[in-house]
CSV table of C-alpha atoms in Angstrom, one decimal:
chain,number,residue,atom,x,y,z
H,27,UNK,CA,-56.2,49.4,17.9
H,28,UNK,CA,-54.3,47.5,20.3
H,29,UNK,CA,-51.2,49.0,21.6
H,30,UNK,CA,-48.2,46.7,21.6
H,31,UNK,CA,-46.1,46.5,24.9
H,32,UNK,CA,-42.5,45.7,25.3
H,33,UNK,CA,-41.4,42.2,24.2
H,34,UNK,CA,-40.7,40.0,27.2
H,35,UNK,CA,-39.4,37.3,25.1
H,36,UNK,CA,-35.5,36.5,26.3
H,37,UNK,CA,-33.0,37.7,23.9
H,38,UNK,CA,-31.5,35.2,21.4
H,39,UNK,CA,-28.2,33.5,22.8
H,40,UNK,CA,-25.0,34.5,20.6
H,41,UNK,CA,-22.9,31.6,20.8
H,42,UNK,CA,-20.1,33.2,18.9
H,43,UNK,CA,-19.9,36.4,21.3
H,44,UNK,CA,-19.7,34.0,24.4
H,45,UNK,CA,-16.5,32.3,22.9
H,46,UNK,CA,-12.7,33.9,23.2
H,47,UNK,CA,-11.6,33.7,19.5
H,48,UNK,CA,-7.7,33.6,18.5
H,49,UNK,CA,-6.2,32.7,15.4
H,50,UNK,CA,-9.5,31.2,14.0
H,51,UNK,CA,-10.0,29.3,17.0
H,52,UNK,CA,-12.7,29.8,19.5
H,53,UNK,CA,-13.0,28.6,23.1
H,54,UNK,CA,-15.5,28.4,25.8
H,55,UNK,CA,-14.7,29.6,29.3
H,56,UNK,CA,-14.1,26.9,31.2
H,57,UNK,CA,-14.1,24.5,28.7
H,58,UNK,CA,-11.2,22.6,26.7
H,59,UNK,CA,-13.2,22.1,23.7
H,60,UNK,CA,-11.9,24.4,20.5
H,61,UNK,CA,-14.2,25.4,17.9
H,62,UNK,CA,-13.7,26.7,14.5
H,63,UNK,CA,-16.1,28.1,11.7
H,64,UNK,CA,-15.5,25.8,8.6
H,65,UNK,CA,-15.7,26.9,5.0
H,66,UNK,CA,-19.3,26.7,4.6
H,67,UNK,CA,-19.8,28.9,7.5
H,68,UNK,CA,-20.9,26.4,10.3
H,69,UNK,CA,-19.6,26.3,13.6
H,70,UNK,CA,-18.0,22.7,14.3
H,71,UNK,CA,-15.6,21.2,17.1
H,72,UNK,CA,-11.8,20.6,16.5
H,73,UNK,CA,-10.8,17.1,16.8
H,74,UNK,CA,-7.0,16.0,16.8
H,75,UNK,CA,-7.7,14.3,13.3
H,76,UNK,CA,-8.6,17.7,12.1
H,77,UNK,CA,-5.6,19.4,13.7
H,78,UNK,CA,-3.2,16.9,11.9
H,79,UNK,CA,-5.3,17.5,8.7
H,80,UNK,CA,-5.0,21.3,9.0
H,81,UNK,CA,-1.2,20.6,9.4
H,82,UNK,CA,-0.7,18.8,6.3
H,83,UNK,CA,-2.6,21.4,4.4
H,84,UNK,CA,-0.5,23.9,5.7
H,85,UNK,CA,2.5,22.4,5.1
H,86,UNK,CA,1.5,21.8,1.3
H,87,UNK,CA,0.8,25.3,1.1
H,88,UNK,CA,4.4,26.5,2.2
H,89,UNK,CA,6.7,23.7,1.1
H,90,UNK,CA,5.7,24.1,-2.7
H,91,UNK,CA,9.3,25.0,-3.9
H,92,UNK,CA,11.5,22.9,-1.8
H,93,UNK,CA,12.8,19.5,-3.8
H,94,UNK,CA,12.4,16.3,-2.1
H,95,UNK,CA,15.3,14.3,-0.9
H,96,UNK,CA,15.1,11.8,-3.5
H,97,UNK,CA,14.9,14.6,-6.0
H,98,UNK,CA,18.1,16.2,-4.5
H,99,UNK,CA,20.1,13.2,-4.7
H,100,UNK,CA,18.9,12.0,-8.4
H,101,UNK,CA,20.8,15.2,-9.3
H,102,UNK,CA,24.2,13.7,-8.2
H,103,UNK,CA,26.9,15.3,-6.3
H,104,UNK,CA,27.0,18.7,-5.6
H,105,UNK,CA,29.6,20.9,-7.7
H,106,UNK,CA,31.3,23.7,-5.7
H,107,UNK,CA,29.7,26.5,-7.9
H,108,UNK,CA,26.2,25.4,-6.5
H,109,UNK,CA,27.0,24.4,-3.4
H,110,UNK,CA,25.5,27.6,-1.5
H,111,UNK,CA,22.0,26.2,-3.6
H,112,UNK,CA,21.0,24.3,-0.9
H,113,UNK,CA,20.4,27.6,0.9
H,114,UNK,CA,18.8,29.1,-1.8
H,115,UNK,CA,19.5,31.0,-5.2
H,116,UNK,CA,19.5,34.7,-6.3
H,117,UNK,CA,19.0,36.0,-9.3
H,118,UNK,CA,21.6,37.7,-11.0
H,119,UNK,CA,19.1,40.3,-12.7
H,120,UNK,CA,16.4,41.2,-10.1
H,121,UNK,CA,18.0,39.7,-6.9
H,122,UNK,CA,14.8,37.5,-6.7
H,123,UNK,CA,15.4,34.7,-3.8
H,124,UNK,CA,14.4,30.8,-4.6
H,125,UNK,CA,15.0,27.3,-4.5
H,126,UNK,CA,16.4,25.2,-7.8
H,127,UNK,CA,12.7,24.5,-9.0
H,128,UNK,CA,12.0,28.5,-9.2
H,129,UNK,CA,15.2,29.0,-11.5
H,130,UNK,CA,16.3,28.2,-14.8
H,131,UNK,CA,18.9,25.4,-15.6
H,132,UNK,CA,21.7,27.7,-15.3
H,133,UNK,CA,20.9,28.5,-11.7
H,134,UNK,CA,21.3,32.1,-12.4
H,135,UNK,CA,17.7,33.8,-13.4
H,136,UNK,CA,14.6,33.3,-11.7
H,137,UNK,CA,12.9,33.6,-15.4
H,138,UNK,CA,12.8,33.9,-19.1
H,139,UNK,CA,12.4,37.3,-18.7
H,140,UNK,CA,15.3,38.1,-16.5
H,141,UNK,CA,17.8,35.8,-18.8
H,142,UNK,CA,16.4,38.1,-21.8
H,143,UNK,CA,17.2,41.2,-20.1
H,144,UNK,CA,20.6,39.8,-19.0
H,145,UNK,CA,21.2,39.0,-22.7
H,146,UNK,CA,20.1,42.2,-24.1
H,147,UNK,CA,22.2,44.2,-21.7
H,148,UNK,CA,25.2,42.1,-22.9
H,149,UNK,CA,24.8,42.4,-26.5
H,150,UNK,CA,24.0,46.6,-26.0
H,151,UNK,CA,27.5,46.2,-23.9
H,152,UNK,CA,29.4,44.7,-27.0
H,153,UNK,CA,27.9,47.5,-29.4
H,154,UNK,CA,29.1,50.4,-26.7
H,155,UNK,CA,32.0,49.7,-24.8
H,156,UNK,CA,32.9,46.1,-25.9
H,157,UNK,CA,32.5,42.8,-24.1
H,158,UNK,CA,34.1,44.3,-20.8
H,159,UNK,CA,31.3,46.2,-20.2
H,160,UNK,CA,28.7,43.3,-20.2
H,161,UNK,CA,31.0,41.0,-18.3
H,162,UNK,CA,32.0,43.6,-15.6
H,163,UNK,CA,28.0,44.3,-15.0
H,164,UNK,CA,27.7,40.7,-14.8
H,165,UNK,CA,30.3,40.0,-12.5
H,166,UNK,CA,29.3,42.6,-10.1
H,167,UNK,CA,25.7,41.1,-9.8
H,168,UNK,CA,27.3,37.6,-9.4
H,169,UNK,CA,29.5,38.9,-6.6
H,170,UNK,CA,26.6,40.6,-4.9
H,171,UNK,CA,24.6,37.6,-5.4
H,172,UNK,CA,27.1,35.4,-4.0
H,173,UNK,CA,27.7,38.0,-1.0
H,174,UNK,CA,23.8,37.6,-0.1
H,175,UNK,CA,24.1,34.1,-0.3
H,176,UNK,CA,27.3,33.7,1.9
H,177,UNK,CA,25.4,35.8,4.2
H,178,UNK,CA,22.5,33.4,4.2
H,179,UNK,CA,24.7,30.8,5.0
H,180,UNK,CA,26.0,32.3,7.8
H,181,UNK,CA,22.6,33.0,9.3
H,182,UNK,CA,21.8,29.2,8.5
H,183,UNK,CA,24.7,28.4,10.8
H,184,UNK,CA,24.6,31.1,13.6
H,185,UNK,CA,24.4,29.9,17.3
H,186,UNK,CA,21.3,30.0,19.7
H,187,UNK,CA,23.0,32.3,21.7
H,188,UNK,CA,23.2,35.1,18.7
H,189,UNK,CA,19.5,34.9,17.7
H,190,UNK,CA,18.2,38.1,18.7
H,191,UNK,CA,21.0,40.0,16.6
H,192,UNK,CA,19.4,38.1,13.1
H,193,UNK,CA,16.4,40.0,13.0
H,194,UNK,CA,18.4,43.4,12.3
H,195,UNK,CA,20.0,41.5,9.6
H,196,UNK,CA,17.1,40.3,8.0
H,197,UNK,CA,15.7,43.7,8.1
H,198,UNK,CA,18.7,45.0,6.1
H,199,UNK,CA,18.3,42.4,3.4
H,200,UNK,CA,14.7,43.0,3.3
H,201,UNK,CA,15.7,46.5,2.5
H,202,UNK,CA,18.2,45.6,0.2
H,203,UNK,CA,15.7,43.4,-1.6
H,204,UNK,CA,13.2,46.3,-1.9
H,205,UNK,CA,15.7,48.5,-3.4
H,206,UNK,CA,17.0,45.9,-6.1
H,207,UNK,CA,13.1,45.9,-7.0
H,208,UNK,CA,13.1,49.4,-7.3
H,209,UNK,CA,16.3,49.2,-10.0
H,210,UNK,CA,14.3,46.5,-12.1
H,211,UNK,CA,14.4,48.0,-15.7
H,212,UNK,CA,11.6,47.9,-17.9
H,213,UNK,CA,12.3,48.3,-21.9
H,214,UNK,CA,10.5,50.9,-23.8
H,215,UNK,CA,10.8,53.0,-27.2
H,216,UNK,CA,13.4,50.4,-28.8
H,217,UNK,CA,16.1,48.2,-27.6
H,218,UNK,CA,18.2,50.9,-26.3
H,219,UNK,CA,15.7,52.4,-23.8
H,220,UNK,CA,15.2,51.3,-20.4
H,221,UNK,CA,13.1,52.6,-17.3
H,222,UNK,CA,13.1,51.9,-13.7
H,223,UNK,CA,11.7,53.0,-10.4
H,224,UNK,CA,14.8,54.1,-9.1
H,225,UNK,CA,16.0,56.7,-11.8
H,226,UNK,CA,12.1,58.0,-11.9
H,227,UNK,CA,12.0,58.5,-8.1
H,228,UNK,CA,15.3,60.6,-8.4
H,229,UNK,CA,14.0,62.7,-10.9
H,230,UNK,CA,10.8,63.4,-9.8
H,231,UNK,CA,12.4,64.0,-6.2
H,232,UNK,CA,9.7,61.8,-4.9
H,233,UNK,CA,9.5,58.7,-2.7
H,234,UNK,CA,7.7,55.4,-3.1
H,235,UNK,CA,4.5,54.6,-0.8
H,236,UNK,CA,6.0,52.1,1.8
H,237,UNK,CA,5.2,48.7,1.5
H,238,UNK,CA,3.4,48.9,5.2
H,239,UNK,CA,0.8,50.8,4.1
H,240,UNK,CA,-0.9,48.3,1.8
H,241,UNK,CA,-3.0,45.6,3.1
H,242,UNK,CA,-1.6,42.0,2.8
H,243,UNK,CA,-3.8,41.3,-0.5
H,244,UNK,CA,-2.4,44.5,-2.0
H,245,UNK,CA,1.5,43.8,-1.2
H,246,UNK,CA,4.0,41.3,-2.5
H,247,UNK,CA,2.7,37.9,-3.0
H,248,UNK,CA,4.0,35.2,-0.6
H,249,UNK,CA,3.3,32.2,-2.9
H,250,UNK,CA,3.8,31.6,-6.6
H,251,UNK,CA,1.3,31.8,-9.2
H,252,UNK,CA,0.7,28.3,-10.0
H,253,UNK,CA,-2.5,28.7,-12.3
H,254,UNK,CA,-2.2,28.0,-16.2
H,255,UNK,CA,-4.0,29.0,-19.2
H,256,UNK,CA,-7.0,26.4,-19.9
H,257,UNK,CA,-7.7,25.6,-16.3
H,258,UNK,CA,-11.3,25.8,-15.1
H,259,UNK,CA,-12.8,27.0,-12.2
H,260,UNK,CA,-15.8,29.2,-10.2
H,261,UNK,CA,-15.5,32.8,-9.7
H,262,UNK,CA,-17.7,35.9,-9.0
H,263,UNK,CA,-18.8,38.0,-12.1
H,264,UNK,CA,-16.8,41.3,-11.5
H,265,UNK,CA,-20.1,43.3,-12.9
H,266,UNK,CA,-22.6,41.3,-10.9
H,267,UNK,CA,-21.0,40.4,-7.6
H,268,UNK,CA,-24.2,38.1,-6.4
H,269,UNK,CA,-23.4,35.6,-9.4
H,270,UNK,CA,-21.1,32.7,-9.7
H,271,UNK,CA,-20.1,31.8,-13.3
H,272,UNK,CA,-18.1,29.0,-14.7
H,273,UNK,CA,-14.8,30.7,-15.7
H,274,UNK,CA,-11.5,29.7,-17.9
H,275,UNK,CA,-8.2,31.1,-17.1
H,276,UNK,CA,-7.3,32.9,-20.6
H,277,UNK,CA,-4.1,34.4,-19.9
H,278,UNK,CA,-1.5,34.6,-17.0
H,279,UNK,CA,0.6,37.3,-16.4
H,280,UNK,CA,2.7,37.4,-13.2
H,281,UNK,CA,0.6,37.2,-10.1
H,282,UNK,CA,-2.5,38.0,-12.2
H,283,UNK,CA,-4.9,36.0,-14.5
H,284,UNK,CA,-7.3,36.8,-17.0
H,285,UNK,CA,-10.8,35.0,-16.8
H,286,UNK,CA,-13.3,34.0,-19.6
H,287,UNK,CA,-16.8,33.3,-19.5
H,288,UNK,CA,-17.3,30.0,-21.1
H,289,UNK,CA,-19.1,30.0,-24.4
H,290,UNK,CA,-19.3,34.4,-24.2
H,291,UNK,CA,-17.5,36.9,-26.0
H,292,UNK,CA,-14.0,37.7,-24.6
H,293,UNK,CA,-15.1,41.2,-24.5
H,294,UNK,CA,-16.4,40.3,-20.9
H,295,UNK,CA,-13.3,39.0,-19.8
H,296,UNK,CA,-11.7,40.4,-16.5
H,297,UNK,CA,-8.4,40.1,-14.6
H,298,UNK,CA,-8.0,39.5,-11.1
H,299,UNK,CA,-4.8,38.4,-8.9
H,300,UNK,CA,-4.3,34.9,-8.3
H,301,UNK,CA,-4.8,35.3,-4.8
H,302,UNK,CA,-8.3,36.8,-5.0
H,303,UNK,CA,-11.0,35.7,-2.9
H,304,UNK,CA,-13.4,35.7,-5.6
H,305,UNK,CA,-12.1,32.8,-7.4
H,306,UNK,CA,-13.1,28.7,-5.9
H,307,UNK,CA,-12.3,25.3,-7.0
H,308,UNK,CA,-14.5,23.7,-8.9
H,309,UNK,CA,-17.2,21.9,-6.9
H,310,UNK,CA,-17.2,24.8,-4.5
H,311,UNK,CA,-20.7,26.5,-5.5
H,312,UNK,CA,-22.3,22.7,-4.7
H,313,UNK,CA,-20.8,22.6,-1.3
H,314,UNK,CA,-21.7,25.7,-0.1
H,315,UNK,CA,-25.3,26.1,-1.9
H,316,UNK,CA,-24.4,28.9,-4.0
H,317,UNK,CA,-26.2,29.3,-7.4
H,318,UNK,CA,-23.3,28.5,-10.3
H,319,UNK,CA,-24.6,29.8,-13.7
H,320,UNK,CA,-23.8,27.8,-16.7
H,321,UNK,CA,-22.0,28.3,-19.8
H,322,UNK,CA,-23.9,30.2,-22.2
H,323,UNK,CA,-26.3,28.3,-24.1
H,324,UNK,CA,-27.0,25.6,-21.5
H,325,UNK,CA,-29.8,25.7,-18.7
H,326,UNK,CA,-29.4,25.2,-15.2
H,327,UNK,CA,-30.6,21.7,-14.9
H,328,UNK,CA,-28.1,20.8,-17.6
H,329,UNK,CA,-25.2,21.7,-16.5
H,330,UNK,CA,-23.4,19.5,-14.2
H,331,UNK,CA,-19.2,19.4,-14.1
H,332,UNK,CA,-18.9,15.8,-14.9
H,333,UNK,CA,-20.6,15.9,-18.0
H,334,UNK,CA,-18.6,19.2,-19.0
H,335,UNK,CA,-15.6,17.3,-18.2
H,336,UNK,CA,-16.1,14.5,-20.6
H,337,UNK,CA,-17.9,16.5,-23.3
H,338,UNK,CA,-15.0,19.3,-23.5
H,339,UNK,CA,-11.9,17.0,-22.2
H,340,UNK,CA,-11.0,20.3,-19.6
H,341,UNK,CA,-8.6,20.6,-16.8
H,342,UNK,CA,-9.7,22.1,-13.6
H,343,UNK,CA,-7.8,24.3,-11.4
H,344,UNK,CA,-6.3,22.5,-8.4
H,345,UNK,CA,-7.8,23.3,-5.0
H,346,UNK,CA,-4.0,23.6,-3.3
H,347,UNK,CA,-3.7,27.0,-5.5
H,348,UNK,CA,-6.6,28.6,-4.2
H,349,UNK,CA,-5.2,30.7,-1.2
H,350,UNK,CA,-8.4,31.4,0.3
H,351,UNK,CA,-9.2,27.6,0.9
H,352,UNK,CA,-6.8,27.2,4.0
H,353,UNK,CA,-7.8,30.6,5.6
H,354,UNK,CA,-9.2,30.7,9.2
H,355,UNK,CA,-12.6,32.0,9.8
H,356,UNK,CA,-13.2,34.6,12.8
H,357,UNK,CA,-16.7,35.4,13.1
H,358,UNK,CA,-17.5,39.2,13.0
H,359,UNK,CA,-21.0,39.2,14.3
H,360,UNK,CA,-22.6,40.1,10.7
H,361,UNK,CA,-25.3,37.9,9.4
H,362,UNK,CA,-27.4,37.3,6.2
H,363,UNK,CA,-30.4,39.6,6.5
H,364,UNK,CA,-29.2,42.4,8.6
H,365,UNK,CA,-29.5,45.9,7.4
H,366,UNK,CA,-27.2,48.7,7.8
H,367,UNK,CA,-25.9,51.8,6.0
H,368,UNK,CA,-23.4,52.0,3.3
H,369,UNK,CA,-21.8,54.0,0.9
H,370,UNK,CA,-22.8,53.6,-2.9
H,371,UNK,CA,-19.2,52.7,-4.5
H,372,UNK,CA,-20.4,54.1,-7.9
H,373,UNK,CA,-21.8,57.0,-6.4
H,374,UNK,CA,-19.9,57.8,-2.9
H,375,UNK,CA,-21.5,61.1,-2.1
H,376,UNK,CA,-24.9,58.5,-1.2
H,377,UNK,CA,-25.2,56.6,1.7
H,378,UNK,CA,-28.1,54.0,1.3
H,379,UNK,CA,-30.4,51.4,3.0
H,380,UNK,CA,-28.6,48.3,2.6
H,381,UNK,CA,-28.8,44.3,3.2
H,382,UNK,CA,-26.4,41.8,4.0
H,383,UNK,CA,-27.4,39.0,1.2
H,384,UNK,CA,-24.5,36.6,1.2
H,385,UNK,CA,-21.6,35.5,3.5
H,386,UNK,CA,-18.5,33.8,2.5
H,387,UNK,CA,-15.9,33.3,4.9
H,388,UNK,CA,-15.3,36.6,6.8
H,389,UNK,CA,-16.7,38.7,3.6
H,390,UNK,CA,-20.2,39.7,3.0
H,391,UNK,CA,-21.9,40.8,0.3
H,392,UNK,CA,-23.8,44.4,0.7
H,393,UNK,CA,-26.6,44.9,-1.5
H,394,UNK,CA,-28.8,48.1,-2.0
H,395,UNK,CA,-32.4,47.7,-1.0
H,396,UNK,CA,-34.8,47.7,-4.2
H,397,UNK,CA,-31.4,48.5,-6.6
H,398,UNK,CA,-30.0,46.5,-9.1
H,399,UNK,CA,-27.6,43.5,-8.2
H,400,UNK,CA,-24.6,45.7,-10.2
H,401,UNK,CA,-24.5,48.2,-7.4
H,402,UNK,CA,-23.6,45.2,-4.8
H,403,UNK,CA,-20.2,44.9,-3.7
H,404,UNK,CA,-18.2,42.5,-1.2
H,405,UNK,CA,-16.3,43.8,1.9
H,406,UNK,CA,-15.5,42.9,5.5
H,407,UNK,CA,-15.9,44.1,8.8
H,408,UNK,CA,-13.1,46.6,8.7
H,409,UNK,CA,-14.5,48.4,5.5
H,410,UNK,CA,-14.8,52.2,5.8
H,411,UNK,CA,-18.2,51.9,3.4
H,412,UNK,CA,-20.4,50.3,5.8
H,413,UNK,CA,-22.0,52.0,9.0
H,414,UNK,CA,-24.8,50.8,11.5
H,415,UNK,CA,-28.3,51.8,11.2
H,416,UNK,CA,-28.8,55.3,12.6
H,417,UNK,CA,-25.7,56.5,12.0
H,418,UNK,CA,-26.6,59.3,9.0
H,419,UNK,CA,-28.9,60.6,11.3
H,420,UNK,CA,-26.4,61.0,14.4
H,421,UNK,CA,-23.9,62.5,12.2
H,422,UNK,CA,-26.1,65.0,10.1
H,423,UNK,CA,-25.7,63.2,7.0
H,424,UNK,CA,-28.6,62.3,4.2
H,425,UNK,CA,-29.7,58.8,4.0
H,426,UNK,CA,-30.6,58.0,0.6
H,427,UNK,CA,-34.0,55.7,0.5
H,428,UNK,CA,-34.8,52.5,-1.2
H,429,UNK,CA,-36.2,53.7,-4.9
H,430,UNK,CA,-39.7,51.6,-4.1
H,431,UNK,CA,-40.3,54.2,-1.3
H,432,UNK,CA,-39.8,57.3,-4.1
H,433,UNK,CA,-42.2,59.6,-5.3
H,434,UNK,CA,-43.6,60.2,-8.5
H,435,UNK,CA,-44.1,63.6,-10.6
H,436,UNK,CA,-44.1,65.6,-13.4
H,437,UNK,CA,-41.0,67.2,-14.7
H,438,UNK,CA,-39.8,69.2,-17.5
H,439,UNK,CA,-37.4,67.6,-19.7
H,440,UNK,CA,-34.4,69.8,-19.5
H,441,UNK,CA,-32.9,68.4,-22.9
H,442,UNK,CA,-36.3,69.5,-24.7
H,443,UNK,CA,-37.8,71.8,-22.4
H,444,UNK,CA,-41.1,71.5,-24.4
H,445,UNK,CA,-41.9,68.3,-22.9
H,446,UNK,CA,-43.2,67.1,-19.3
H,447,UNK,CA,-42.7,63.5,-18.7
H,448,UNK,CA,-43.4,61.3,-15.8
H,449,UNK,CA,-40.5,60.9,-13.8
H,450,UNK,CA,-39.6,59.5,-10.3
H,451,UNK,CA,-37.3,60.8,-7.4
H,452,UNK,CA,-34.4,58.6,-7.5
H,453,UNK,CA,-32.3,60.3,-4.7
H,454,UNK,CA,-32.6,63.3,-2.3
H,455,UNK,CA,-29.9,66.0,-1.2
H,456,UNK,CA,-30.3,68.6,1.3
H,457,UNK,CA,-32.1,71.0,-1.3
H,458,UNK,CA,-32.1,68.8,-4.3
H,459,UNK,CA,-34.0,66.1,-6.2
H,460,UNK,CA,-32.4,63.9,-8.8
H,461,UNK,CA,-35.0,62.7,-11.1
H,462,UNK,CA,-35.4,59.8,-13.4
H,463,UNK,CA,-37.5,59.9,-16.4
H,464,UNK,CA,-39.7,56.7,-16.3
H,465,UNK,CA,-38.9,54.2,-19.4
H,466,UNK,CA,-35.9,56.0,-20.0
H,467,UNK,CA,-32.1,54.9,-19.1
H,468,UNK,CA,-30.4,56.2,-16.3
H,469,UNK,CA,-28.0,58.7,-18.3
H,470,UNK,CA,-31.0,60.8,-18.8
H,471,UNK,CA,-31.4,61.5,-14.8
H,472,UNK,CA,-30.4,64.9,-13.8
H,473,UNK,CA,-30.3,67.0,-10.5
H,474,UNK,CA,-32.9,69.8,-9.8
H,475,UNK,CA,-33.4,72.1,-7.3
H,476,UNK,CA,-36.4,71.1,-4.8
H,477,UNK,CA,-37.9,74.8,-5.6
H,478,UNK,CA,-37.7,74.7,-9.1
H,479,UNK,CA,-40.3,75.7,-11.2
H,480,UNK,CA,-40.0,72.9,-13.6
H,481,UNK,CA,-41.2,69.7,-11.3
H,482,UNK,CA,-45.0,69.4,-10.7
H,483,UNK,CA,-47.4,67.0,-8.9
H,484,UNK,CA,-48.9,64.2,-10.7
H,485,UNK,CA,-52.2,65.6,-12.6
H,486,UNK,CA,-50.6,69.1,-13.3
H,487,UNK,CA,-50.5,68.5,-16.9
H,488,UNK,CA,-54.1,67.3,-16.9
H,489,UNK,CA,-54.8,70.3,-14.8
H,490,UNK,CA,-53.2,72.8,-16.9
H,491,UNK,CA,-53.9,71.2,-20.2
H,492,UNK,CA,-50.5,70.5,-20.9
H,493,UNK,CA,-49.5,67.5,-22.9
H,494,UNK,CA,-47.8,64.8,-20.9
H,495,UNK,CA,-45.2,62.0,-22.2
H,496,UNK,CA,-46.1,59.0,-20.1
H,497,UNK,CA,-43.6,56.5,-22.2
H,498,UNK,CA,-45.8,53.7,-21.0
H,499,UNK,CA,-46.4,50.0,-22.9
H,500,UNK,CA,-48.9,50.2,-25.3
H,501,UNK,CA,-51.5,47.6,-23.5
H,502,UNK,CA,-51.2,50.3,-20.3
H,503,UNK,CA,-52.5,53.1,-22.6
H,504,UNK,CA,-55.2,51.0,-24.2
H,505,UNK,CA,-56.5,50.0,-20.7
H,506,UNK,CA,-56.3,53.7,-19.7
H,507,UNK,CA,-58.1,54.4,-22.8
H,508,UNK,CA,-61.0,52.3,-21.9
């Protein structure tokens, strides 16, 4: 047997590691060239034309609520009551700020819901204390809204020399906006009852979790949800994270959307945020080389978006609505095929051997070796669920090996102790085994001590004359009898 000496091959040059990365743009020392990773994960040189196009995209995603000059002129002269609307409107109900296009025609409410709540409060005030109570509340809210708007005007007109003082003002306004959200009322138990965070926190003598503790995708959205019911898109199956499917928006609630698998029962529908990185515009799978699973009843080779459009007269979700289409990507060093040790989210006490099987932008798909895809999950380099190879050994933790490496044995069925079945060791702890009965579902798996008298080596039943319950297919039994 030949002994293998140390490899003399030079290590592979890592072009990503040789670059300096900032805001998704990489530069090489001593060079003026700039690079970025495009939406397909390919490194490319940034040209002047690309910078201009990138600027247009950024402008398109940040000015969605600003009316054009022509639209402003077509509305005619601005009245005294709405002169401050040029700086921004403030909802008299929830204190939400926005432009003219975000508000109802009255310029006082940002949504039908706020309008209905205000009308309900007016009616309740008339029934209790007469119209005076309703007018008083409306006047107070309008006064506070006008005060905020006037402060916005003052901010806008301040001189450059006073800019440093504006940060504190904006901080106070943000805190006032957060407080307004906590005072937002939710009706329950009939028309006369309402609930709000401010009263609840005071009653419970508790504090709300600060916004700074939440990640960007968990916190308050920065863009309006422009998705509409009936729009088609491509997205990840929440139960099988490695699969991309044809989806339809079935419902829109605030910043969330309910997604439906085309031609399937609505019992499989699931919810995501409109900013979710798991959804993509039509055609994304074809561009990035991902397999798109067609609607139920259609074969892969039969499906194409163009024919599907003609057949069903459907509407696609505009690409501009997907926030992940304009994100900059900074290489993390992870690559498809790399091994790691990862926590099983469905069984957090287990750390298992895993492989990176897919990458999209800055996220990658973690797959547990020899396990079903339903255990897969997406994460990024900052995830606390992943560790480098060898981490378990260095930290005294048990590493769960892939099922293919596990051993077979004969085990007493604790639900029917008269039976001994063929079983597989699927997990190990310090002094315990988790056994799975071959041919049965996982719900019958259970933990057993390693020194239990109810586990035996393969062949023990044959040696002792005890019946064995193999639960194998009939053709296998026939072959064994021959």
